[in-house]
mmCIF file of C-alpha atoms in Angstrom:
data_model
loop_
_atom_site.group_PDB
_atom_site.id
_atom_site.type_symbol
_atom_site.label_atom_id
_atom_site.label_comp_id
_atom_site.label_asym_id
_atom_site.label_seq_id
_atom_site.Cartn_x
_atom_site.Cartn_y
_atom_site.Cartn_z
ATOM 1 C CA MET Y 1 0.000 0.000 0.000
ATOM 2 C CA LEU Y 2 2.843 2.393 0.822
ATOM 3 C CA SER Y 3 4.486 1.717 -2.548
ATOM 4 C CA VAL Y 4 1.295 2.547 -4.433
ATOM 5 C CA ALA Y 5 0.574 5.675 -2.411
ATOM 6 C CA ILE Y 6 4.138 7.029 -2.475
ATOM 7 C CA GLY Y 7 4.598 6.346 -6.187
ATOM 8 C CA TRP Y 8 1.247 7.761 -7.267
ATOM 9 C CA GLN Y 9 1.447 10.817 -5.022
ATOM 10 C CA MET Y 10 5.013 11.587 -6.133
ATOM 11 C CA TYR Y 11 3.994 11.472 -9.806
ATOM 12 C CA GLU Y 12 0.827 13.434 -9.054
ATOM 13 C CA LEU Y 13 2.848 16.162 -7.336
ATOM 14 C CA THR Y 14 5.721 16.357 -9.829
ATOM 15 C CA ASN Y 15 4.541 14.736 -13.095
ATOM 16 C CA ASP Y 16 8.216 13.792 -13.451
ATOM 17 C CA ALA Y 17 9.716 10.364 -14.236
ATOM 18 C CA PHE Y 18 13.027 11.442 -12.649
ATOM 19 C CA SER Y 19 11.285 11.970 -9.305
ATOM 20 C CA LEU Y 20 9.838 8.461 -9.489
ATOM 21 C CA GLY Y 21 13.366 7.177 -10.050
ATOM 22 C CA LEU Y 22 14.613 9.137 -7.038
ATOM 23 C CA VAL Y 23 12.143 7.277 -4.799
ATOM 24 C CA GLY Y 24 13.920 4.047 -5.692
ATOM 25 C CA LEU Y 25 17.327 5.649 -5.185
ATOM 26 C CA ALA Y 26 16.310 7.023 -1.770
ATOM 27 C CA GLN Y 27 15.451 3.495 -0.631
ATOM 28 C CA PHE Y 28 18.597 1.967 -2.124
ATOM 29 C CA VAL Y 29 21.278 4.298 -0.719
ATOM 30 C CA PRO Y 30 20.674 3.405 2.983
ATOM 31 C CA MET Y 31 20.680 -0.277 2.071
ATOM 32 C CA MET Y 32 23.992 0.060 0.270
ATOM 33 C CA LEU Y 33 25.618 2.055 3.090
ATOM 34 C CA LEU Y 34 24.353 -0.172 5.915
ATOM 35 C CA THR Y 35 24.826 -3.642 4.397
ATOM 36 C CA LEU Y 36 28.033 -4.665 6.183
ATOM 37 C CA LEU Y 37 26.801 -3.356 9.541
ATOM 38 C CA VAL Y 38 23.381 -4.968 9.093
ATOM 39 C CA GLY Y 39 24.811 -8.457 8.716
ATOM 40 C CA HIS Y 40 26.940 -8.154 11.818
ATOM 41 C CA VAL Y 41 23.992 -6.856 13.865
ATOM 42 C CA ALA Y 42 21.830 -9.786 12.690
ATOM 43 C CA ASP Y 43 24.533 -12.241 13.798
ATOM 44 C CA ARG Y 44 25.110 -10.627 17.215
ATOM 45 C CA PHE Y 45 21.630 -9.791 18.495
ATOM 46 C CA ASP Y 46 18.157 -11.308 18.796
ATOM 47 C CA ARG Y 47 16.903 -11.427 15.206
ATOM 48 C CA ARG Y 48 13.281 -11.384 16.293
ATOM 49 C CA LYS Y 49 13.705 -8.090 18.147
ATOM 50 C CA ILE Y 50 15.559 -6.507 15.233
ATOM 51 C CA VAL Y 51 12.647 -7.220 12.882
ATOM 52 C CA PHE Y 52 10.221 -5.935 15.524
ATOM 53 C CA LEU Y 53 12.032 -2.588 15.712
ATOM 54 C CA CYS Y 54 12.154 -2.276 11.920
ATOM 55 C CA GLN Y 55 8.411 -2.824 11.610
ATOM 56 C CA LEU Y 56 7.809 -0.364 14.442
ATOM 57 C CA PHE Y 57 9.815 2.417 12.767
ATOM 58 C CA GLU Y 58 8.157 1.759 9.393
ATOM 59 C CA GLY Y 59 4.799 2.197 11.123
ATOM 60 C CA VAL Y 60 5.995 5.546 12.511
ATOM 61 C CA VAL Y 61 6.988 6.623 8.984
ATOM 62 C CA ALA Y 62 3.486 5.789 7.742
ATOM 63 C CA VAL Y 63 2.058 7.981 10.533
ATOM 64 C CA PHE Y 64 4.422 10.780 9.440
ATOM 65 C CA LEU Y 65 3.181 10.530 5.842
ATOM 66 C CA ALA Y 66 -0.450 10.524 6.944
ATOM 67 C CA PHE Y 67 0.002 13.565 9.169
ATOM 68 C CA GLY Y 68 2.002 15.459 6.526
ATOM 69 C CA ASN Y 69 -0.575 14.827 3.836
ATOM 70 C CA HIS Y 70 -3.462 15.789 6.129
ATOM 71 C CA ALA Y 71 -1.693 18.996 7.203
ATOM 72 C CA GLY Y 72 -0.840 19.888 3.605
ATOM 73 C CA TRP Y 73 2.958 20.118 3.882
ATOM 74 C CA LEU Y 74 3.853 16.724 2.405
ATOM 75 C CA GLY Y 75 5.913 17.319 -0.739
ATOM 76 C CA ARG Y 76 8.669 15.834 -2.858
ATOM 77 C CA GLU Y 77 11.403 16.193 -0.238
ATOM 78 C CA GLN Y 78 9.297 14.745 2.594
ATOM 79 C CA ILE Y 79 8.332 11.743 0.462
ATOM 80 C CA LEU Y 80 11.996 11.109 -0.404
ATOM 81 C CA LEU Y 81 12.926 11.367 3.291
ATOM 82 C CA ALA Y 82 10.235 8.843 4.194
ATOM 83 C CA ALA Y 83 11.444 6.525 1.420
ATOM 84 C CA ALA Y 84 15.006 6.758 2.772
ATOM 85 C CA VAL Y 85 13.923 5.823 6.309
ATOM 86 C CA ILE Y 86 11.876 2.917 4.945
ATOM 87 C CA GLY Y 87 14.941 1.821 2.970
ATOM 88 C CA ALA Y 88 17.081 1.905 6.122
ATOM 89 C CA CYS Y 89 14.530 -0.162 8.045
ATOM 90 C CA ARG Y 90 14.254 -2.711 5.253
ATOM 91 C CA ALA Y 91 18.059 -2.891 5.083
ATOM 92 C CA PHE Y 92 17.982 -4.392 8.580
ATOM 93 C CA GLU Y 93 14.688 -6.231 8.234
ATOM 94 C CA GLY Y 94 15.332 -8.264 5.074
ATOM 95 C CA PRO Y 95 18.580 -10.078 6.007
ATOM 96 C CA THR Y 96 17.426 -10.587 9.581
ATOM 97 C CA LEU Y 97 14.130 -12.173 8.532
ATOM 98 C CA ALA Y 98 15.954 -14.448 6.090
ATOM 99 C CA ALA Y 99 18.436 -15.495 8.781
ATOM 100 C CA LEU Y 100 15.573 -16.124 11.216
ATOM 101 C CA VAL Y 101 13.802 -18.688 9.023
ATOM 102 C CA PRO Y 102 16.365 -21.531 9.492
ATOM 103 C CA GLU Y 103 15.978 -21.116 13.271
ATOM 104 C CA LEU Y 104 12.292 -22.004 12.897
ATOM 105 C CA VAL Y 105 12.371 -24.644 10.132
ATOM 106 C CA PRO Y 106 14.248 -27.992 9.872
ATOM 107 C CA LYS Y 107 17.027 -27.934 7.286
ATOM 108 C CA GLU Y 108 15.440 -30.603 5.096
ATOM 109 C CA LEU Y 109 12.299 -28.484 4.709
ATOM 110 C CA LEU Y 110 14.050 -25.252 3.714
ATOM 111 C CA PRO Y 111 13.222 -25.464 -0.029
ATOM 112 C CA GLN Y 112 9.509 -25.791 0.749
ATOM 113 C CA ALA Y 113 9.794 -23.171 3.485
ATOM 114 C CA SER Y 114 11.352 -20.731 1.011
ATOM 115 C CA ALA Y 115 8.445 -21.310 -1.355
ATOM 116 C CA TRP Y 116 5.848 -20.868 1.416
ATOM 117 C CA SER Y 117 7.622 -17.721 2.592
ATOM 118 C CA ALA Y 118 7.504 -16.382 -0.952
ATOM 119 C CA SER Y 119 3.804 -17.228 -1.243
ATOM 120 C CA ALA Y 120 3.016 -15.398 2.005
ATOM 121 C CA GLY Y 121 4.894 -12.328 0.832
ATOM 122 C CA GLN Y 122 3.274 -12.409 -2.576
ATOM 123 C CA THR Y 123 -0.188 -12.705 -1.015
ATOM 124 C CA ALA Y 124 0.503 -9.477 0.846
ATOM 125 C CA GLN Y 125 1.752 -7.872 -2.361
ATOM 126 C CA ILE Y 126 -1.476 -8.874 -4.109
ATOM 127 C CA LEU Y 127 -3.805 -7.544 -1.442
ATOM 128 C CA GLY Y 128 -1.687 -4.498 -0.559
ATOM 129 C CA PRO Y 129 -1.474 -2.722 -3.928
ATOM 130 C CA SER Y 130 -5.087 -3.498 -4.811
ATOM 131 C CA LEU Y 131 -6.308 -2.187 -1.476
ATOM 132 C CA GLY Y 132 -3.889 0.738 -1.685
ATOM 133 C CA GLY Y 133 -5.180 1.754 -5.092
ATOM 134 C CA LEU Y 134 -8.780 1.493 -3.899
ATOM 135 C CA LEU Y 135 -8.163 3.472 -0.706
ATOM 136 C CA PHE Y 136 -6.149 6.114 -2.584
ATOM 137 C CA SER Y 137 -9.351 7.059 -4.396
ATOM 138 C CA ALA Y 138 -10.581 8.339 -1.019
ATOM 139 C CA GLY Y 139 -7.308 10.157 -0.365
ATOM 140 C CA PRO Y 140 -3.669 9.184 0.328
ATOM 141 C CA SER Y 141 -4.040 9.829 4.071
ATOM 142 C CA LEU Y 142 -6.347 6.828 4.340
ATOM 143 C CA VAL Y 143 -3.695 4.635 2.695
ATOM 144 C CA TYR Y 144 -1.001 5.859 5.079
ATOM 145 C CA VAL Y 145 -3.158 5.349 8.171
ATOM 146 C CA THR Y 146 -4.121 1.833 7.074
ATOM 147 C CA SER Y 147 -0.451 1.040 6.399
ATOM 148 C CA ALA Y 148 0.508 2.323 9.840
ATOM 149 C CA VAL Y 149 -2.054 0.052 11.513
ATOM 150 C CA ALA Y 150 -0.838 -2.944 9.486
ATOM 151 C CA LEU Y 151 2.849 -2.288 10.220
ATOM 152 C CA LEU Y 152 2.346 -1.772 13.943
ATOM 153 C CA SER Y 153 0.219 -4.942 14.110
ATOM 154 C CA SER Y 154 2.966 -6.798 12.260
ATOM 155 C CA ALA Y 155 5.535 -5.542 14.771
ATOM 156 C CA ALA Y 156 3.487 -6.979 17.631
ATOM 157 C CA LEU Y 157 3.074 -10.350 15.877
ATOM 158 C CA ILE Y 158 6.814 -10.568 15.157
ATOM 159 C CA TYR Y 159 7.610 -9.811 18.794
ATOM 160 C CA TRP Y 160 5.364 -12.648 19.966
ATOM 161 C CA ILE Y 161 7.107 -15.302 17.855
ATOM 162 C CA ARG Y 162 8.407 -18.053 20.106
ATOM 163 C CA LYS Y 163 11.446 -20.081 19.045
ATOM 164 C CA LYS Y 164 13.942 -22.414 20.619
ATOM 165 C CA ARG Y 165 16.827 -20.619 22.244
ATOM 166 C CA SER Y 166 19.903 -21.031 20.062
ATOM 167 C CA VAL Y 167 23.495 -20.315 20.964
ATOM 168 C CA ARG Y 168 25.434 -18.665 18.171
ATOM 169 C CA LYS Y 169 29.151 -18.077 18.137
ATOM 170 C CA VAL Y 170 29.562 -14.305 18.423
ATOM 171 C CA GLU Y 171 32.689 -12.699 17.035
ATOM 172 C CA PRO Y 172 34.138 -9.468 18.402
ATOM 173 C CA LEU Y 173 33.231 -6.478 16.266
ATOM 174 C CA ALA Y 174 36.116 -5.869 13.873
ATOM 175 C CA VAL Y 175 36.580 -4.606 10.341
ATOM 176 C CA ARG Y 176 37.708 -8.063 9.244
ATOM 177 C CA SER Y 177 34.546 -9.756 10.486
ATOM 178 C CA LEU Y 178 32.348 -7.221 8.674
ATOM 179 C CA PHE Y 179 33.634 -8.449 5.314
ATOM 180 C CA THR Y 180 33.282 -12.194 5.866
ATOM 181 C CA GLY Y 181 29.855 -12.262 4.213
ATOM 182 C CA LEU Y 182 31.323 -10.837 1.022
ATOM 183 C CA VAL Y 183 34.241 -13.278 1.220
ATOM 184 C CA PHE Y 184 31.846 -16.212 1.615
ATOM 185 C CA VAL Y 185 29.701 -15.203 -1.367
ATOM 186 C CA PHE Y 186 32.643 -14.593 -3.685
ATOM 187 C CA ARG Y 187 34.235 -17.892 -2.656
ATOM 188 C CA HIS Y 188 31.126 -19.861 -3.677
ATOM 189 C CA LYS Y 189 30.864 -19.264 -7.410
ATOM 190 C CA ILE Y 190 27.408 -20.766 -7.882
ATOM 191 C CA ILE Y 191 25.930 -18.550 -5.161
ATOM 192 C CA LEU Y 192 27.763 -15.558 -6.620
ATOM 193 C CA GLY Y 193 26.492 -16.392 -10.104
ATOM 194 C CA THR Y 194 22.916 -16.858 -8.912
ATOM 195 C CA ILE Y 195 22.541 -13.627 -6.953
ATOM 196 C CA SER Y 196 24.511 -11.523 -9.453
ATOM 197 C CA LEU Y 197 22.356 -12.909 -12.265
ATOM 198 C CA ASP Y 198 19.262 -11.802 -10.389
ATOM 199 C CA LEU Y 199 20.856 -8.414 -9.712
ATOM 200 C CA PHE Y 200 21.657 -7.514 -13.316
ATOM 201 C CA ALA Y 201 18.608 -9.154 -14.877
ATOM 202 C CA VAL Y 202 16.081 -7.410 -12.609
ATOM 203 C CA LEU Y 203 18.148 -4.206 -12.617
ATOM 204 C CA LEU Y 204 17.661 -3.979 -16.371
ATOM 205 C CA GLY Y 205 14.203 -5.525 -16.611
ATOM 206 C CA GLY Y 206 12.447 -3.918 -13.664
ATOM 207 C CA ALA Y 207 9.494 -1.832 -14.830
ATOM 208 C CA THR Y 208 7.548 -1.460 -11.569
ATOM 209 C CA ALA Y 209 8.835 2.079 -10.972
ATOM 210 C CA LEU Y 210 7.213 3.141 -14.246
ATOM 211 C CA LEU Y 211 3.786 1.624 -13.551
ATOM 212 C CA PRO Y 212 2.247 5.006 -12.612
ATOM 213 C CA ILE Y 213 3.286 6.305 -16.053
ATOM 214 C CA PHE Y 214 1.905 3.267 -17.872
ATOM 215 C CA ALA Y 215 -1.329 3.391 -15.854
ATOM 216 C CA GLN Y 216 -1.953 7.089 -16.413
ATOM 217 C CA ASP Y 217 -0.430 7.938 -19.805
ATOM 218 C CA ILE Y 218 -0.488 4.689 -21.810
ATOM 219 C CA LEU Y 219 -3.304 2.533 -20.428
ATOM 220 C CA HIS Y 220 -5.381 5.581 -19.364
ATOM 221 C CA THR Y 221 -6.574 4.191 -16.050
ATOM 222 C CA GLY Y 222 -6.618 5.552 -12.486
ATOM 223 C CA PRO Y 223 -5.223 4.518 -9.109
ATOM 224 C CA TRP Y 224 -7.371 1.369 -9.187
ATOM 225 C CA GLY Y 225 -5.667 0.363 -12.431
ATOM 226 C CA LEU Y 226 -2.261 1.018 -10.891
ATOM 227 C CA GLY Y 227 -3.247 -1.251 -8.018
ATOM 228 C CA LEU Y 228 -4.141 -4.009 -10.496
ATOM 229 C CA LEU Y 229 -0.859 -3.551 -12.359
ATOM 230 C CA ARG Y 230 1.179 -3.769 -9.147
ATOM 231 C CA SER Y 231 -0.789 -6.835 -8.039
ATOM 232 C CA ALA Y 232 -0.410 -8.794 -11.291
ATOM 233 C CA PRO Y 233 3.267 -9.789 -10.779
ATOM 234 C CA ALA Y 234 2.459 -10.800 -7.207
ATOM 235 C CA ILE Y 235 -0.424 -12.998 -8.357
ATOM 236 C CA GLY Y 236 1.872 -14.772 -10.813
ATOM 237 C CA ALA Y 237 4.532 -15.143 -8.136
ATOM 238 C CA LEU Y 238 1.996 -16.423 -5.593
ATOM 239 C CA LEU Y 239 0.655 -19.136 -7.869
ATOM 240 C CA MET Y 240 4.160 -20.210 -8.876
ATOM 241 C CA SER Y 241 5.357 -20.250 -5.253
ATOM 242 C CA LEU Y 242 2.394 -22.446 -4.279
ATOM 243 C CA VAL Y 243 3.343 -24.843 -7.072
ATOM 244 C CA LEU Y 244 6.957 -24.894 -5.859
ATOM 245 C CA ALA Y 245 5.841 -25.439 -2.257
ATOM 246 C CA HIS Y 246 3.998 -28.623 -3.263
ATOM 247 C CA VAL Y 247 6.370 -29.697 -6.053
ATOM 248 C CA PRO Y 248 9.791 -28.412 -4.920
ATOM 249 C CA LEU Y 249 12.599 -27.937 -7.405
ATOM 250 C CA LYS Y 250 14.958 -30.899 -7.271
ATOM 251 C CA ARG Y 251 16.459 -31.383 -10.739
ATOM 252 C CA ALA Y 252 17.844 -29.254 -13.604
ATOM 253 C CA LEU Y 253 18.085 -26.134 -11.433
ATOM 254 C CA GLY Y 254 20.486 -24.324 -13.779
ATOM 255 C CA PRO Y 255 18.419 -24.723 -16.964
ATOM 256 C CA ILE Y 256 15.254 -23.832 -15.040
ATOM 257 C CA LEU Y 257 16.888 -20.686 -13.664
ATOM 258 C CA PHE Y 258 18.043 -19.442 -17.073
ATOM 259 C CA GLY Y 259 14.751 -20.392 -18.694
ATOM 260 C CA ALA Y 260 12.880 -18.377 -16.076
ATOM 261 C CA LEU Y 261 15.071 -15.339 -16.765
ATOM 262 C CA ALA Y 262 14.366 -15.629 -20.502
ATOM 263 C CA VAL Y 263 10.614 -15.631 -19.773
ATOM 264 C CA PHE Y 264 11.121 -12.637 -17.448
ATOM 265 C CA GLY Y 265 12.786 -10.671 -20.257
ATOM 266 C CA ALA Y 266 10.188 -11.654 -22.845
ATOM 267 C CA ALA Y 267 7.348 -10.681 -20.485
ATOM 268 C CA THR Y 268 8.988 -7.291 -19.925
ATOM 269 C CA ILE Y 269 9.151 -6.709 -23.686
ATOM 270 C CA LEU Y 270 5.497 -7.708 -24.064
ATOM 271 C CA PHE Y 271 4.486 -5.286 -21.303
ATOM 272 C CA ALA Y 272 6.450 -2.464 -22.947
ATOM 273 C CA LEU Y 273 4.650 -2.938 -26.272
ATOM 274 C CA SER Y 274 1.156 -3.449 -24.854
ATOM 275 C CA THR Y 275 -1.555 -0.797 -25.017
ATOM 276 C CA SER Y 276 -4.208 -3.099 -23.538
ATOM 277 C CA LEU Y 277 -4.787 -3.384 -19.800
ATOM 278 C CA ILE Y 278 -5.577 -7.108 -20.083
ATOM 279 C CA LEU Y 279 -2.421 -7.842 -22.093
ATOM 280 C CA SER Y 280 -0.333 -5.739 -19.723
ATOM 281 C CA LEU Y 281 -1.701 -7.632 -16.720
ATOM 282 C CA THR Y 282 -0.908 -10.935 -18.474
ATOM 283 C CA ALA Y 283 2.671 -9.843 -19.147
ATOM 284 C CA LEU Y 284 3.143 -8.750 -15.527
ATOM 285 C CA PHE Y 285 1.638 -12.053 -14.343
ATOM 286 C CA LEU Y 286 4.257 -13.984 -16.350
ATOM 287 C CA LEU Y 287 6.963 -11.653 -15.102
ATOM 288 C CA GLY Y 288 6.112 -12.374 -11.461
ATOM 289 C CA ALA Y 289 5.779 -16.127 -11.976
ATOM 290 C CA SER Y 290 9.204 -16.392 -13.600
ATOM 291 C CA ASP Y 291 10.873 -14.103 -11.050
ATOM 292 C CA VAL Y 292 9.840 -16.175 -8.025
ATOM 293 C CA ILE Y 293 11.702 -19.189 -9.429
ATOM 294 C CA SER Y 294 14.943 -17.241 -9.137
ATOM 295 C CA VAL Y 295 13.998 -16.126 -5.629
ATOM 296 C CA VAL Y 296 13.405 -19.691 -4.397
ATOM 297 C CA ILE Y 297 16.580 -21.087 -5.979
ATOM 298 C CA ARG Y 298 18.727 -18.244 -4.675
ATOM 299 C CA SER Y 299 17.369 -18.197 -1.133
ATOM 300 C CA THR Y 300 17.538 -21.977 -0.765
ATOM 301 C CA LEU Y 301 21.160 -22.113 -1.932
ATOM 302 C CA VAL Y 302 22.149 -19.356 0.471
ATOM 303 C CA GLN Y 303 20.357 -20.865 3.467
ATOM 304 C CA LEU Y 304 21.540 -24.439 2.927
ATOM 305 C CA HIS Y 305 25.209 -23.562 2.524
ATOM 306 C CA THR Y 306 25.731 -20.841 5.120
ATOM 307 C CA PRO Y 307 26.810 -21.501 8.751
ATOM 308 C CA ASP Y 308 24.321 -20.079 11.257
ATOM 309 C CA GLU Y 309 26.871 -17.745 12.855
ATOM 310 C CA MET Y 310 27.457 -16.118 9.447
ATOM 311 C CA ARG Y 311 23.921 -16.237 8.118
ATOM 312 C CA GLY Y 312 23.134 -12.615 8.935
ATOM 313 C CA ARG Y 313 26.181 -11.293 7.066
ATOM 314 C CA VAL Y 314 25.671 -13.532 4.045
ATOM 315 C CA ASN Y 315 21.975 -12.664 3.862
ATOM 316 C CA ALA Y 316 22.929 -8.991 4.132
ATOM 317 C CA VAL Y 317 25.056 -9.379 0.985
ATOM 318 C CA ASN Y 318 22.183 -11.224 -0.682
ATOM 319 C CA SER Y 319 19.762 -8.454 0.332
ATOM 320 C CA LEU Y 320 22.150 -5.857 -1.080
ATOM 321 C CA PHE Y 321 22.052 -7.648 -4.427
ATOM 322 C CA VAL Y 322 18.248 -7.904 -4.272
ATOM 323 C CA GLY Y 323 17.876 -4.298 -3.131
ATOM 324 C CA THR Y 324 20.188 -3.133 -5.870
ATOM 325 C CA SER Y 325 18.113 -4.914 -8.486
ATOM 326 C CA ASN Y 326 14.857 -3.508 -7.071
ATOM 327 C CA GLN Y 327 15.538 -0.002 -5.732
ATOM 328 C CA LEU Y 328 18.450 0.903 -8.008
ATOM 329 C CA GLY Y 329 16.501 -0.726 -10.838
ATOM 330 C CA GLU Y 330 13.661 1.707 -10.156
ATOM 331 C CA PHE Y 331 16.146 4.586 -10.320
ATOM 332 C CA GLU Y 332 17.608 3.253 -13.579
ATOM 333 C CA SER Y 333 14.131 2.828 -15.058
ATOM 334 C CA GLY Y 334 13.152 6.356 -14.061
ATOM 335 C CA MET Y 335 16.303 7.839 -15.592
ATOM 336 C CA MET Y 336 15.903 5.819 -18.801
ATOM 337 C CA ALA Y 337 12.240 6.815 -19.051
ATOM 338 C CA GLY Y 338 13.181 10.447 -18.495
ATOM 339 C CA PHE Y 339 15.626 10.326 -21.409
ATOM 340 C CA PHE Y 340 13.915 7.958 -23.861
ATOM 341 C CA GLY Y 341 10.318 7.563 -22.668
ATOM 342 C CA ALA Y 342 8.681 4.796 -20.639
ATOM 343 C CA VAL Y 343 8.029 2.394 -23.526
ATOM 344 C CA PRO Y 344 11.553 2.405 -25.058
ATOM 345 C CA ALA Y 345 13.134 2.206 -21.581
ATOM 346 C CA THR Y 346 11.081 -0.852 -20.648
ATOM 347 C CA PHE Y 347 11.669 -2.522 -24.024
ATOM 348 C CA ILE Y 348 15.436 -2.009 -23.750
ATOM 349 C CA GLY Y 349 15.334 -3.449 -20.231
ATOM 350 C CA GLY Y 350 13.625 -6.625 -21.404
ATOM 351 C CA VAL Y 351 16.176 -7.134 -24.176
ATOM 352 C CA GLY Y 352 18.957 -6.469 -21.669
ATOM 353 C CA THR Y 353 17.605 -9.126 -19.306
ATOM 354 C CA ILE Y 354 17.745 -11.797 -22.003
ATOM 355 C CA ALA Y 355 21.271 -10.665 -22.952
ATOM 356 C CA VAL Y 356 22.432 -10.898 -19.326
ATOM 357 C CA ALA Y 357 21.011 -14.425 -19.000
ATOM 358 C CA ALA Y 358 22.927 -15.494 -22.116
ATOM 359 C CA LEU Y 359 26.147 -13.873 -20.857
ATOM 360 C CA TRP Y 360 25.875 -15.503 -17.409
ATOM 361 C CA MET Y 361 25.463 -18.933 -19.026
ATOM 362 C CA TYR Y 362 28.918 -18.348 -20.504
ATOM 363 C CA LEU Y 363 30.542 -16.743 -17.436
ATOM 364 C CA PHE Y 364 29.196 -19.286 -14.905
ATOM 365 C CA PRO Y 365 29.186 -22.720 -16.608
ATOM 366 C CA ALA Y 366 28.841 -24.463 -13.223
ATOM 367 C CA LEU Y 367 25.590 -22.570 -12.658
ATOM 368 C CA ARG Y 368 24.387 -23.538 -16.121
ATOM 369 C CA ARG Y 369 25.083 -27.203 -15.303
ATOM 370 C CA LEU Y 370 23.625 -27.067 -11.775
ATOM 371 C CA ARG Y 371 21.251 -29.994 -11.215
ATOM 372 C CA THR Y 372 20.436 -30.174 -7.492
ATOM 373 C CA PHE Y 373 20.865 -27.978 -4.424
ATOM 374 C CA SER Y 374 23.717 -30.207 -3.250
ATOM 375 C CA ASP Y 375 25.790 -29.779 -6.438
ATOM 376 C CA GLU Y 376 27.423 -26.575 -5.231
ATOM 377 C CA TRP Y 377 28.686 -28.337 -2.116
ATOM 378 C CA THR Y 378 30.279 -31.151 -4.082
ATOM 379 C CA GLU Y 379 31.716 -29.102 -6.956
ATOM 380 C CA GLU Y 380 33.828 -26.872 -4.727
ATOM 381 C CA LYS Y 381 34.523 -27.756 -1.132
ATOM 382 C CA PRO Y 382 34.226 -24.654 1.028
ATOM 383 C CA ARG Y 383 36.690 -24.038 3.782
ATOM 384 C CA THR Y 384 35.759 -24.715 7.361
ATOM 385 C CA LYS Y 385 33.458 -22.414 9.223
ATOM 386 C CA GLN Y 386 36.357 -21.157 11.338
ATOM 387 C CA SER Y 387 38.402 -20.179 8.311
ATOM 388 C CA ASP Y 388 35.402 -18.420 6.822
ATOM 389 C CA VAL Y 389 35.120 -16.407 10.018
ATOM 390 C CA GLN Y 390 38.788 -15.517 10.272
ATOM 391 C CA THR Y 391 39.440 -14.662 6.628
ATOM 392 C CA GLY Y 392 39.690 -10.932 5.925
ATOM 393 C CA PRO Y 393 38.476 -9.095 2.829
#
């Protein structure tokens, strides 16, 4: 709901594609600056309480937006400030939530758990934008207030999670230990190939930042149409994640991954060329369904092959890659649209996604040949946990 309201209100206030891009940049910069610290915090402190605080502060930001809009002083700068604070909160929240899951789920069920986690998130992304677009028709303040209630309720539910007490090895805070997540990722080539593939493919192919432009100027619909457009990828992702939860990926992971990226690029091209709301929704549906395959493969690989005492730092690196592809992708899309127009920018992004997939098949042959989740462990033996911890950047 916040994404719909912030994006639509920013474009309504400025009528400027560059400003839409800046919203993505404002969320990305805190994530980039805080990544190394975030991972160390997630490995040193109670992960449940960290997520609780993040949700709490995001709820406060929603209250700030509601009050500012009601009082009439909410403008471009205030929206960008709110986006930056949300980005900082999500910088801590994402890696910590990912690191928390293996504490709650047996290792052998992680692939299914990743799919169920994705389906839960996608359900929220279906209901949220649709409801946000509907509520926005009655005014953005209503969207912000509803978001605040949801976020504060979520904070309470996170705080009440009960889990077995686990004892993690805690390292002293040092510059060397901050970089061990990066060292771990770059040492495991298949993990590096997977998350970097997602980074560059989504960075080029992401069109969600431009949805307000497509909704208003190309498809000629209102906030309700924008809500439908934002929900369509989530619906595709939800249905695919439910399939993967019941029929988990076990074989031909590499070919499936690259095939999904090819579909992602083709769907982006179709969306760019469409002038029909139904066809655009279909393209976004396919885009979301193909994207969740990459999410499940990437998250399962990271969780299965990361020691618990390093999981926060490794997931922080993973979140940086994901955040770069999403938030920086929104900035890139906004800049491209500002220079070339929304349709050419989106079309070029779709072609670029397919090109990146082809290039990564050449650069990471082990990823192309990946068959099962255990292949990475047998193809290159990682060093011991202790050496991973002690190795500097």
